[in-house]
mmCIF file of C-alpha atoms and ligand atoms in Angstrom:
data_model
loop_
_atom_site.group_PDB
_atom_site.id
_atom_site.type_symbol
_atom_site.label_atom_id
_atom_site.label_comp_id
_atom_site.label_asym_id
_atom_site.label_seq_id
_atom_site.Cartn_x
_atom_site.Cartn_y
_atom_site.Cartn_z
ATOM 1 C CA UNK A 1 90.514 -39.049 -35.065
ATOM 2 C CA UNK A 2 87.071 -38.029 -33.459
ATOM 3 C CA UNK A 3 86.425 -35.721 -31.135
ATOM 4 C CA UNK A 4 85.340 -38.357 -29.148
ATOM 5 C CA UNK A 5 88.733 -40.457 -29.724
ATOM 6 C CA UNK A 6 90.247 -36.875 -29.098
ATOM 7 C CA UNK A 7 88.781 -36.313 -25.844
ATOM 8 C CA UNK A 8 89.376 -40.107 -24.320
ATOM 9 C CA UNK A 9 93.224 -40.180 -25.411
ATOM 10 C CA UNK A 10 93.389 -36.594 -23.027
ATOM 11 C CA UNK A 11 91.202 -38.386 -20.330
ATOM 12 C CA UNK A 12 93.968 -41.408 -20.820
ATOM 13 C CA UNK A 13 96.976 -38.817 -20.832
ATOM 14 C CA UNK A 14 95.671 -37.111 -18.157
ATOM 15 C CA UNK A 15 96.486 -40.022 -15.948
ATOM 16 C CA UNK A 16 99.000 -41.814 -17.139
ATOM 17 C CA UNK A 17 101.074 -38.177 -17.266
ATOM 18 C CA UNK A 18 99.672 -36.777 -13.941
ATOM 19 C CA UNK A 19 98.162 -33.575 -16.010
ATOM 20 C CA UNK A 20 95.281 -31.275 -14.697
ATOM 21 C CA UNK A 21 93.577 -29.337 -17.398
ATOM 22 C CA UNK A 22 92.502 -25.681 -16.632
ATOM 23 C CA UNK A 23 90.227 -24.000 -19.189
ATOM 24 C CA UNK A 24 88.521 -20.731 -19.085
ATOM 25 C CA UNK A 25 84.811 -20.518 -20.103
ATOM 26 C CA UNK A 26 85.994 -18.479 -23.177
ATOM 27 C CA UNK A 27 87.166 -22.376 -24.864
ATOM 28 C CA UNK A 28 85.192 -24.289 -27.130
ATOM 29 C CA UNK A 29 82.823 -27.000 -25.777
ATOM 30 C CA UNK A 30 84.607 -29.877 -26.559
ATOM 31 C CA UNK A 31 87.453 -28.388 -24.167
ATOM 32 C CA UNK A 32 85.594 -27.826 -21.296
ATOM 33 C CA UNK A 33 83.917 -31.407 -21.512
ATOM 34 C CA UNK A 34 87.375 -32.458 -20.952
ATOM 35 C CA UNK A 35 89.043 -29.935 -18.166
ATOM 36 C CA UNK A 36 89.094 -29.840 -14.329
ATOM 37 C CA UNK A 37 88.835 -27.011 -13.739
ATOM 38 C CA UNK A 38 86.770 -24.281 -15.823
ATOM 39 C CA UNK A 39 85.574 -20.622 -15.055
ATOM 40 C CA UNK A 40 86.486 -16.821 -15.129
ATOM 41 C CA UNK A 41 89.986 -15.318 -14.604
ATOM 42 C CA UNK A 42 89.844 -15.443 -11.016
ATOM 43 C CA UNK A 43 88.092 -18.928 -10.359
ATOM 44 C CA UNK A 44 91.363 -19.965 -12.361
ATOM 45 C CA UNK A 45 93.984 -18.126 -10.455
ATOM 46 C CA UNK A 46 92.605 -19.182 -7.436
ATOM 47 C CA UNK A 47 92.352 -23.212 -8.791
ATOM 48 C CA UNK A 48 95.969 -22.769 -10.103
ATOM 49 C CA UNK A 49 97.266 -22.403 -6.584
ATOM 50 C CA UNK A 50 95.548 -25.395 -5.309
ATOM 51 C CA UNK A 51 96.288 -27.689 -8.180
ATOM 52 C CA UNK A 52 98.016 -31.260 -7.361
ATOM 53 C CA UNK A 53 99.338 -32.482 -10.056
ATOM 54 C CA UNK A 54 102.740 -32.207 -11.632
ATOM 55 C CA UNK A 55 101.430 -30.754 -14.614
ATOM 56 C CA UNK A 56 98.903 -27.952 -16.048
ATOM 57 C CA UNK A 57 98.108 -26.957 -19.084
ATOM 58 C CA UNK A 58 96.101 -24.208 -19.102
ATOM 59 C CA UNK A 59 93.538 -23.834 -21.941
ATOM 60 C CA UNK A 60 92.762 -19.750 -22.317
ATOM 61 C CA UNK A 61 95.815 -17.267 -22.871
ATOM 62 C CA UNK A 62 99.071 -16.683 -22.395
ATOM 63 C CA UNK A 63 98.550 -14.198 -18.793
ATOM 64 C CA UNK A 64 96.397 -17.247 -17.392
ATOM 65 C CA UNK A 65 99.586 -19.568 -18.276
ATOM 66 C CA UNK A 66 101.778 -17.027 -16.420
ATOM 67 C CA UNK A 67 99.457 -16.588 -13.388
ATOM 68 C CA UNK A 68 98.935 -20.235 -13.077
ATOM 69 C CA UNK A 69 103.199 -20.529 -13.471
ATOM 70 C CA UNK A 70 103.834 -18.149 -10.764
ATOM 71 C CA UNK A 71 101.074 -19.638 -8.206
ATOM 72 C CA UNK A 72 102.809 -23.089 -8.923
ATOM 73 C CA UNK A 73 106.515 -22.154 -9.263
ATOM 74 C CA UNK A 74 107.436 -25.531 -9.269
ATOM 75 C CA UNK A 75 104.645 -27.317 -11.240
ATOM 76 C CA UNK A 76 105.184 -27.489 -15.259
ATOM 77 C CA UNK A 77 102.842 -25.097 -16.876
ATOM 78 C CA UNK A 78 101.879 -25.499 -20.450
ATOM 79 C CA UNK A 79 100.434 -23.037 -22.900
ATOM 80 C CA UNK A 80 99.128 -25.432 -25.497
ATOM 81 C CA UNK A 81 98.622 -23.013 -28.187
ATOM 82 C CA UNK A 82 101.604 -20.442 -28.021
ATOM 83 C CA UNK A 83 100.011 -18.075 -30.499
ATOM 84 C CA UNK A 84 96.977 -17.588 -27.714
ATOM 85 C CA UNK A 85 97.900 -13.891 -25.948
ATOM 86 C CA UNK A 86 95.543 -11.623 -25.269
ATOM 87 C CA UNK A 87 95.936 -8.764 -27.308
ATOM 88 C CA UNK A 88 95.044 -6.356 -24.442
ATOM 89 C CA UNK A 89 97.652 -7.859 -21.953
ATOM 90 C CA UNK A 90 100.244 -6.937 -24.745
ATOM 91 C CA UNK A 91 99.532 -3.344 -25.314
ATOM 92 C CA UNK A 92 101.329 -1.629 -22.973
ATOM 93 C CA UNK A 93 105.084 -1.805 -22.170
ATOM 94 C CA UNK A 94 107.113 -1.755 -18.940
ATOM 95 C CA UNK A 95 108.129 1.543 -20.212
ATOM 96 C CA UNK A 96 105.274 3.059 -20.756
ATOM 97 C CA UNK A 97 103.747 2.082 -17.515
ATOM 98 C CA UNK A 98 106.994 3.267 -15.710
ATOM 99 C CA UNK A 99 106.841 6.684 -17.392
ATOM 100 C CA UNK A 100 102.973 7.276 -17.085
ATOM 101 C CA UNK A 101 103.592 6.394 -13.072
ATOM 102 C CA UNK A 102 106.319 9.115 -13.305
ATOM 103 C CA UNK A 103 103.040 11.684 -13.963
ATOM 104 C CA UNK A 104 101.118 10.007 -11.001
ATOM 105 C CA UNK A 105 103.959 9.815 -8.080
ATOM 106 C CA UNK A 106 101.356 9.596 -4.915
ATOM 107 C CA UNK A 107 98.617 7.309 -7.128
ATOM 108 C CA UNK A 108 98.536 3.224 -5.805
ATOM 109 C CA UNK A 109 99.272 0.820 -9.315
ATOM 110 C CA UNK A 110 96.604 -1.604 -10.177
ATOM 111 C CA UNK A 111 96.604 -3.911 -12.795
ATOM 112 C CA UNK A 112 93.564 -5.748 -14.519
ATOM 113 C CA UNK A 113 95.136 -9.207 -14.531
ATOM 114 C CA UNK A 114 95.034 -9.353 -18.018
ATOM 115 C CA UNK A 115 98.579 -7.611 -18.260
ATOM 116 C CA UNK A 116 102.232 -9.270 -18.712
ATOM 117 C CA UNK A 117 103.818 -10.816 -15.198
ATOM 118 C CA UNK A 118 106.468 -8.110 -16.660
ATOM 119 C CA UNK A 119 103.999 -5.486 -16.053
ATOM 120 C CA UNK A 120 102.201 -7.181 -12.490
ATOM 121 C CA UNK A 121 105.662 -6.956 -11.259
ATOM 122 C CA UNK A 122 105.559 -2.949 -11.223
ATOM 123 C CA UNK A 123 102.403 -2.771 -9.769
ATOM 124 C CA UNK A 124 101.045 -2.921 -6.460
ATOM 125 C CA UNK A 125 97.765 -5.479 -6.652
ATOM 126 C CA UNK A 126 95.804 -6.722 -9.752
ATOM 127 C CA UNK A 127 92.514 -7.124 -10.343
ATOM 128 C CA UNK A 128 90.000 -9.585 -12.077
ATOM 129 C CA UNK A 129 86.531 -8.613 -13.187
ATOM 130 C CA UNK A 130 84.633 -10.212 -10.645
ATOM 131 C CA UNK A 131 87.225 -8.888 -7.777
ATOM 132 C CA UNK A 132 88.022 -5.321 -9.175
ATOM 133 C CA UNK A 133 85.259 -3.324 -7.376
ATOM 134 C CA UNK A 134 86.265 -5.126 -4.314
ATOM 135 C CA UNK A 135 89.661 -4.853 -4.223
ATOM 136 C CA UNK A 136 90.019 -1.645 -4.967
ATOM 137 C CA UNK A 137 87.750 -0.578 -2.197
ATOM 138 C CA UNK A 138 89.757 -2.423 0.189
ATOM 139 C CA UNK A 139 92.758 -0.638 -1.116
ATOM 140 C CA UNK A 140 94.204 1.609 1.866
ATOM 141 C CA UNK A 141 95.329 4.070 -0.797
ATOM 142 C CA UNK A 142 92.437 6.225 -2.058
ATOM 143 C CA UNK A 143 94.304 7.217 -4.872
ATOM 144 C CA UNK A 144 94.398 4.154 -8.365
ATOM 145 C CA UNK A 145 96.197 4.474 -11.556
ATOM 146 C CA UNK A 146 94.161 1.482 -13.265
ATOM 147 C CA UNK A 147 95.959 -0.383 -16.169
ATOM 148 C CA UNK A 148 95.228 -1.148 -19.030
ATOM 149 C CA UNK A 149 91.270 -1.185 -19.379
ATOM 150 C CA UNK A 150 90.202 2.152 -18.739
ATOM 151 C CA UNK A 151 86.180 0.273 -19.400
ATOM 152 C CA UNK A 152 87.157 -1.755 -16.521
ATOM 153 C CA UNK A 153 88.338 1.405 -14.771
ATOM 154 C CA UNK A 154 85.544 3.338 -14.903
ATOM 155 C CA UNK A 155 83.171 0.713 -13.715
ATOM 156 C CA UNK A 156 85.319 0.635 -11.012
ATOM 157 C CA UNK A 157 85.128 4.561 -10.441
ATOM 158 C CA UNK A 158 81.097 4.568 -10.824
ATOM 159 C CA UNK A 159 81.010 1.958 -7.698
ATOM 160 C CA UNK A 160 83.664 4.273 -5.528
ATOM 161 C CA UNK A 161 83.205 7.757 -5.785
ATOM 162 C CA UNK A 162 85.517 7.999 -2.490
ATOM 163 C CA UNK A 163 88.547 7.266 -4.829
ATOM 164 C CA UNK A 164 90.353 8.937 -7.380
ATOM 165 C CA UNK A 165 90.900 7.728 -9.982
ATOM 166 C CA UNK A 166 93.292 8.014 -13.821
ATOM 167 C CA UNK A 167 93.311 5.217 -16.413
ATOM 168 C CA UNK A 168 95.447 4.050 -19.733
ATOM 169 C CA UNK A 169 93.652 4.694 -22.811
ATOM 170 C CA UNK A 170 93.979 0.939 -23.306
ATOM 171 C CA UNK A 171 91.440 -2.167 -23.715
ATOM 172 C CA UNK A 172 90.113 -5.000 -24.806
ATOM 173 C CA UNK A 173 90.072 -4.393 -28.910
ATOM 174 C CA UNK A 174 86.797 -7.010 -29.204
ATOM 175 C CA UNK A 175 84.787 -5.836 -25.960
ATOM 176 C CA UNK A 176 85.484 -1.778 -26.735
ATOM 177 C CA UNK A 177 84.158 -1.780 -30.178
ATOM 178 C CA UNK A 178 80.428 -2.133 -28.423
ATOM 179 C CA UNK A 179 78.508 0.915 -28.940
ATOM 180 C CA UNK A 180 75.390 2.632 -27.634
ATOM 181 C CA UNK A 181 73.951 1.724 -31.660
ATOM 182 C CA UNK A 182 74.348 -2.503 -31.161
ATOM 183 C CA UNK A 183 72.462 -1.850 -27.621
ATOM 184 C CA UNK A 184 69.305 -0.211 -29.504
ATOM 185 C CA UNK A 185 69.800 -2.595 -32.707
ATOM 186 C CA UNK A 186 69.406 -5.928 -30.165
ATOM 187 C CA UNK A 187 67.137 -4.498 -27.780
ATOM 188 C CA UNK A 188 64.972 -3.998 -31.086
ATOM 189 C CA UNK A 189 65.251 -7.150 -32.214
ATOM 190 C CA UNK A 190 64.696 -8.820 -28.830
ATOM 191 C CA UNK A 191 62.237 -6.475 -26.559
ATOM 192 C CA UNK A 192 61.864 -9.416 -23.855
ATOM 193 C CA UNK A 193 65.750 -10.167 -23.651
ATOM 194 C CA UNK A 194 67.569 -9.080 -20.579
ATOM 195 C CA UNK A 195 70.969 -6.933 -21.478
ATOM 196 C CA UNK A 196 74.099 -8.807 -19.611
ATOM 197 C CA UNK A 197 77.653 -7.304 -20.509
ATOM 198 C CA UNK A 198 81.043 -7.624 -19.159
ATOM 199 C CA UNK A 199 83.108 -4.463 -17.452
ATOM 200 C CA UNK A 200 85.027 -4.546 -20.547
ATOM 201 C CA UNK A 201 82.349 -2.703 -22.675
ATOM 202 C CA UNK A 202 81.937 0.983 -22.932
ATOM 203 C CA UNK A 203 80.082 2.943 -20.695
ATOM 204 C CA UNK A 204 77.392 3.967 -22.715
ATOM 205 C CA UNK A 205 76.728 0.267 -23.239
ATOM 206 C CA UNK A 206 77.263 -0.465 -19.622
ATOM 207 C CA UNK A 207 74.941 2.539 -18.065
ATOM 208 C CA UNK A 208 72.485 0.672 -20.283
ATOM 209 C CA UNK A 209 72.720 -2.965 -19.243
ATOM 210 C CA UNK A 210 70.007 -4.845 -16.833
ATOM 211 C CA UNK A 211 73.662 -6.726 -15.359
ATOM 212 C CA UNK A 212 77.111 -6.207 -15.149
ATOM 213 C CA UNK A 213 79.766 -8.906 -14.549
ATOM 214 C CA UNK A 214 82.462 -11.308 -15.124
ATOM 215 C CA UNK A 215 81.868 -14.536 -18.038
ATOM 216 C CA UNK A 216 81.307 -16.887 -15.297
ATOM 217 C CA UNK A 217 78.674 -14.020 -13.036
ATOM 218 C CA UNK A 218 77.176 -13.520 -16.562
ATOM 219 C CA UNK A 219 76.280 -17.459 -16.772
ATOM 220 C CA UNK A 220 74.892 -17.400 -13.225
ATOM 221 C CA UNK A 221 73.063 -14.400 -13.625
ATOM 222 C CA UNK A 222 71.124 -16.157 -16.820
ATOM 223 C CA UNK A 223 70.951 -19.348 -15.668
ATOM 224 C CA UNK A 224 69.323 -17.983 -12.144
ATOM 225 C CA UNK A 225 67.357 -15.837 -13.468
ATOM 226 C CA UNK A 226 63.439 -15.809 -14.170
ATOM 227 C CA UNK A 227 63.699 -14.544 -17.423
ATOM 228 C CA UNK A 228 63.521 -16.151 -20.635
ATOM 229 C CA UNK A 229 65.504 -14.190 -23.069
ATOM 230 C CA UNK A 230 69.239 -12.506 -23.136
ATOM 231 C CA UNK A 231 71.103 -10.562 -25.013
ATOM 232 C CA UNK A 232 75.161 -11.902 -24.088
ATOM 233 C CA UNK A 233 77.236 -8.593 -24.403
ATOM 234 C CA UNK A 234 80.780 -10.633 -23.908
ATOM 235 C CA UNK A 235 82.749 -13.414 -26.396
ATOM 236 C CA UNK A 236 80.157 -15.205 -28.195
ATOM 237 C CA UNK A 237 81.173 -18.678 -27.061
ATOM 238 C CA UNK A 238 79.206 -17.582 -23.405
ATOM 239 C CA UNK A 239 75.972 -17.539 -25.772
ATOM 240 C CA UNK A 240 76.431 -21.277 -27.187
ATOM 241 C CA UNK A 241 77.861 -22.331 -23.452
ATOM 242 C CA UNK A 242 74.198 -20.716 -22.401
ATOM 243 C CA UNK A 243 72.395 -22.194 -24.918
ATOM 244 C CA UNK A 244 73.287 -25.869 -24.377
ATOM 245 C CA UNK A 245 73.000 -25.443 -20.297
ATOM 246 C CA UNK A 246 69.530 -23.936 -21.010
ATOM 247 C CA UNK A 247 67.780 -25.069 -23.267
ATOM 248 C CA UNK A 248 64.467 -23.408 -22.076
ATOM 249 C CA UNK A 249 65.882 -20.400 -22.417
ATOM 250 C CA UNK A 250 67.406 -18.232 -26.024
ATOM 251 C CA UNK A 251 70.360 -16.423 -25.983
ATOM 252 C CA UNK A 252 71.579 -14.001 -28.290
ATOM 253 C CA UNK A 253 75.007 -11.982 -29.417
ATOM 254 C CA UNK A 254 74.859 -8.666 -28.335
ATOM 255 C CA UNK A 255 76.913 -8.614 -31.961
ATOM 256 C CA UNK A 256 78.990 -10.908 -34.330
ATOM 257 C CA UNK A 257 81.941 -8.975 -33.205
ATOM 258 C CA UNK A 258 82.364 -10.406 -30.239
ATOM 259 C CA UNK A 259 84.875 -12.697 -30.979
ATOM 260 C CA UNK A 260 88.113 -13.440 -29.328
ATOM 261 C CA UNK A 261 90.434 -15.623 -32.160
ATOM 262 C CA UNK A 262 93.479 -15.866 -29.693
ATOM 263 C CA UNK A 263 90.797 -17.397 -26.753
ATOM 264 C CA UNK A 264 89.129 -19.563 -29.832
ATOM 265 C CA UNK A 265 92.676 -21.271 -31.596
ATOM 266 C CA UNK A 266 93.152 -23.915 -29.241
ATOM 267 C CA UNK A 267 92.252 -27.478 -30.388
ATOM 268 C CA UNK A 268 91.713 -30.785 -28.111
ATOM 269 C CA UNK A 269 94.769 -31.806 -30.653
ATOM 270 C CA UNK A 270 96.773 -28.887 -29.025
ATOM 271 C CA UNK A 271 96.721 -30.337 -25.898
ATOM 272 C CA UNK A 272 97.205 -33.783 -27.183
ATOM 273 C CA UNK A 273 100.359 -32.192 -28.544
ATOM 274 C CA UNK A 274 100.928 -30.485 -25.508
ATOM 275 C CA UNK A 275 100.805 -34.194 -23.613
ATOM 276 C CA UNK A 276 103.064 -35.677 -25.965
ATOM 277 C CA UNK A 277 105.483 -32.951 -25.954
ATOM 278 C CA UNK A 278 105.525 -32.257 -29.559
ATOM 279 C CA UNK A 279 103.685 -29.126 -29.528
ATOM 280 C CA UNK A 280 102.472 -26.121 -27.201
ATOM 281 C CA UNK A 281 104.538 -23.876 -24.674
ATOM 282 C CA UNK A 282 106.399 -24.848 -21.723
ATOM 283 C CA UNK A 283 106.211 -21.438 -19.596
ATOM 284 C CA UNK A 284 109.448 -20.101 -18.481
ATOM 285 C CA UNK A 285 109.739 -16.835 -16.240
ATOM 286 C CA UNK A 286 112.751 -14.982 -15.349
ATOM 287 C CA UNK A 287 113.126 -14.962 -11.069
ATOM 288 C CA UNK A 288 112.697 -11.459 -10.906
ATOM 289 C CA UNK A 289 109.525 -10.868 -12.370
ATOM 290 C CA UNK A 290 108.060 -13.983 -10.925
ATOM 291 C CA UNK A 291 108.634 -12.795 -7.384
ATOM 292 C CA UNK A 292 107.543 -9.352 -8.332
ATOM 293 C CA UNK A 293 103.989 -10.730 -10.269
ATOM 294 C CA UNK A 294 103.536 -13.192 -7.434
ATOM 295 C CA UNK A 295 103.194 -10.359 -4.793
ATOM 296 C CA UNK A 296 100.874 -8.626 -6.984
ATOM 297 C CA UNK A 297 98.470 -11.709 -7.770
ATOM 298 C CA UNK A 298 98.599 -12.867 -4.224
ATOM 299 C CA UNK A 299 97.512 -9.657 -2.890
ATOM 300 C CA UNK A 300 94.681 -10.040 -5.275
ATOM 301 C CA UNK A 301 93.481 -13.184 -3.655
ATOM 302 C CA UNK A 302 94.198 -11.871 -0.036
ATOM 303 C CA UNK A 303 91.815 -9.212 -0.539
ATOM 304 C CA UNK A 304 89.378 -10.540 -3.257
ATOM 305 C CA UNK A 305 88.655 -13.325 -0.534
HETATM 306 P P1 13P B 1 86.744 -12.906 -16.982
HETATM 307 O O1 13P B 1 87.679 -12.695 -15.859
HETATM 308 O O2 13P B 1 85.430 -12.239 -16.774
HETATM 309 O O3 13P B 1 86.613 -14.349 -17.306
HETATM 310 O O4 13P B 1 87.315 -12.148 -18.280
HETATM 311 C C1 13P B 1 88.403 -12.573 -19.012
HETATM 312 C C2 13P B 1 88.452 -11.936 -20.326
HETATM 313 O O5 13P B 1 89.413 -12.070 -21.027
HETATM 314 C C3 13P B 1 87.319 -11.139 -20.741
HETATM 315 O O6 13P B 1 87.447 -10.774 -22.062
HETATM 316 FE FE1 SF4 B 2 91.800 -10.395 -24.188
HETATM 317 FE FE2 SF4 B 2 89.528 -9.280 -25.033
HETATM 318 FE FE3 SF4 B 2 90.198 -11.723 -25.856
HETATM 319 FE FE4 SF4 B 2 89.419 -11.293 -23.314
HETATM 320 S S1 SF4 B 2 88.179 -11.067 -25.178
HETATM 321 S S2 SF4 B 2 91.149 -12.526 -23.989
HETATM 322 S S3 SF4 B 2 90.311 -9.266 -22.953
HETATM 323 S S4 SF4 B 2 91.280 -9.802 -26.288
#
């Protein structure tokens, strides 16, 4: 099969099943030619509320599956590639979290939304890149224990000196390996480009960025923008998305170690699997924690507008 013949038997599936494909910008090319829906963590938990159709599969990782499954309790929600989780949402445990609010009694819980529903349900709102700096300042409660990004965190902190805040020494394992070094090593190589970078990078690379935002803020900022050059500090599939929607304009990896294999190993013959019900993830929640996450993530849309 093509990718071509790949693409028009999901377009055919689609219909004939009554699917709706979500994908976050993160997927490969040939997946987002074929989805409904596609942006950043929030454009997607927002569009998995609204969704019609019986079905979603939801091209990204596992936390977007879960979101999406708890928005649409009684929609069928398919991860088509179960071995896509994002490592960060995994690293820290309902135990952990319960113990380290033990140490912060008085402190309000947030929760980037890459965490487990298991770990939304124990907190009190979470957060998405483009709607963390918001949110939290709308927060009642000047006080934030911030799971599990403390990069995240303190981009947070920087924009509202009013709160306090204490963070997880967690994060995104592809995002936190940017240093201060690749900043100076690209910026040499490319003295016209304009720095972008998501929250998930270090400070020092941060403090030294010309923009700061989400994957799909990132792609407006560049394609917006007046300038000609960039240097992408986020997963390097942003820098080929870029490239093909401007051609004008050159984009380069902040470094080659921006890549994300859980957000890459989905195939177009995934979700033809998926379709066919031979392959992929049906998502299945216990009732607890799905009433527990769902008054988490709906707080975040409440107050992230
Ligand atoms: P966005 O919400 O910016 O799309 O980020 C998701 C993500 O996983 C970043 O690594
Ligand atoms: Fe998770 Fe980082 Fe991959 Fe985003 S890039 S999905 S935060 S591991």
């Amino acid at each position: 099969m093509t990718v071509r013949e790949a693409q028009d038997e999901i377009l055919r599936l689609k219909k004939e099943k009554d699917f709706c494909i979500l994908a976050h910008v993160y997927q490969s090319r040939d997946i987002l030619e074929i989805a409904d829906y596609k942006g950043d963590s929030y454009g997607l938990s927002v569009q998995a509320s609204k969704t019609e159709n019986k079905n979603v599969i939801m091209c990204g990782v596992r936390f977007m599956a879960e979101t999406c499954k708890i928005l649409s309790p009684d929609k069928t929600v398919f991860l088509p590639n179960p071995v896509a989780g994002c490592p960060m949402a995994e690293q820290m445990s309902v135990q952990t979290l319960r113990e380290f609010k033990k140490k912060y009694p008085d402190y309000a819980t947030v929760a980037y939304v890459n965490t487990t529903s298991e770990l939304k349900a124990e907190c009190d709102v979470c957060v998405t890149s483009s709607s963390a700096v918001k949110i939290c300042k709308a927060m009642p409660e000047n006080k934030i224990l911030f799971i599990p990004d403390p990069n995240l965190g303190n981009y947070v902190a920087e924009k509202l000196p009013e709160k306090e805040f204490a963070f997880y020494d967690g994060g995104c394992p592809r995002h936190k390996s940017m240093t201060d070094s690749d900043v100076q090593k690209s910026r040499q190589l490319h003295p016209k480009a304009l720095l972008l970078v998501h929250p998930e990078c270090p400070p020092e690379v941060v403090k030294n960025a010309d923009f700061v935002g989400s994957t799909t803020e990132i792609m407006s900022y560049a394609k917006n923008s007046g300038a000609k050059e960039f240097i992408i500090g986020t997963e390097n599939s942003i820098v080929e998305h870029l490239q093909y929607d401007c051609p004008d304009k050159e984009f380069y990896p902040l470094s080659v170690n921006l890549f994300c294999p859980e957000m890459r190993v989905t195939t177009l013959m995934d979700i033809i699997g998926c379709m066919n019900g031979t392959s992929g993830e049906k998502i299945e929640l216990n009732d607890e924690v799905m009433t527990g996450a769902k008054r988490c993530i709906e707080r975040m849309i409440a107050l992230g507008g």
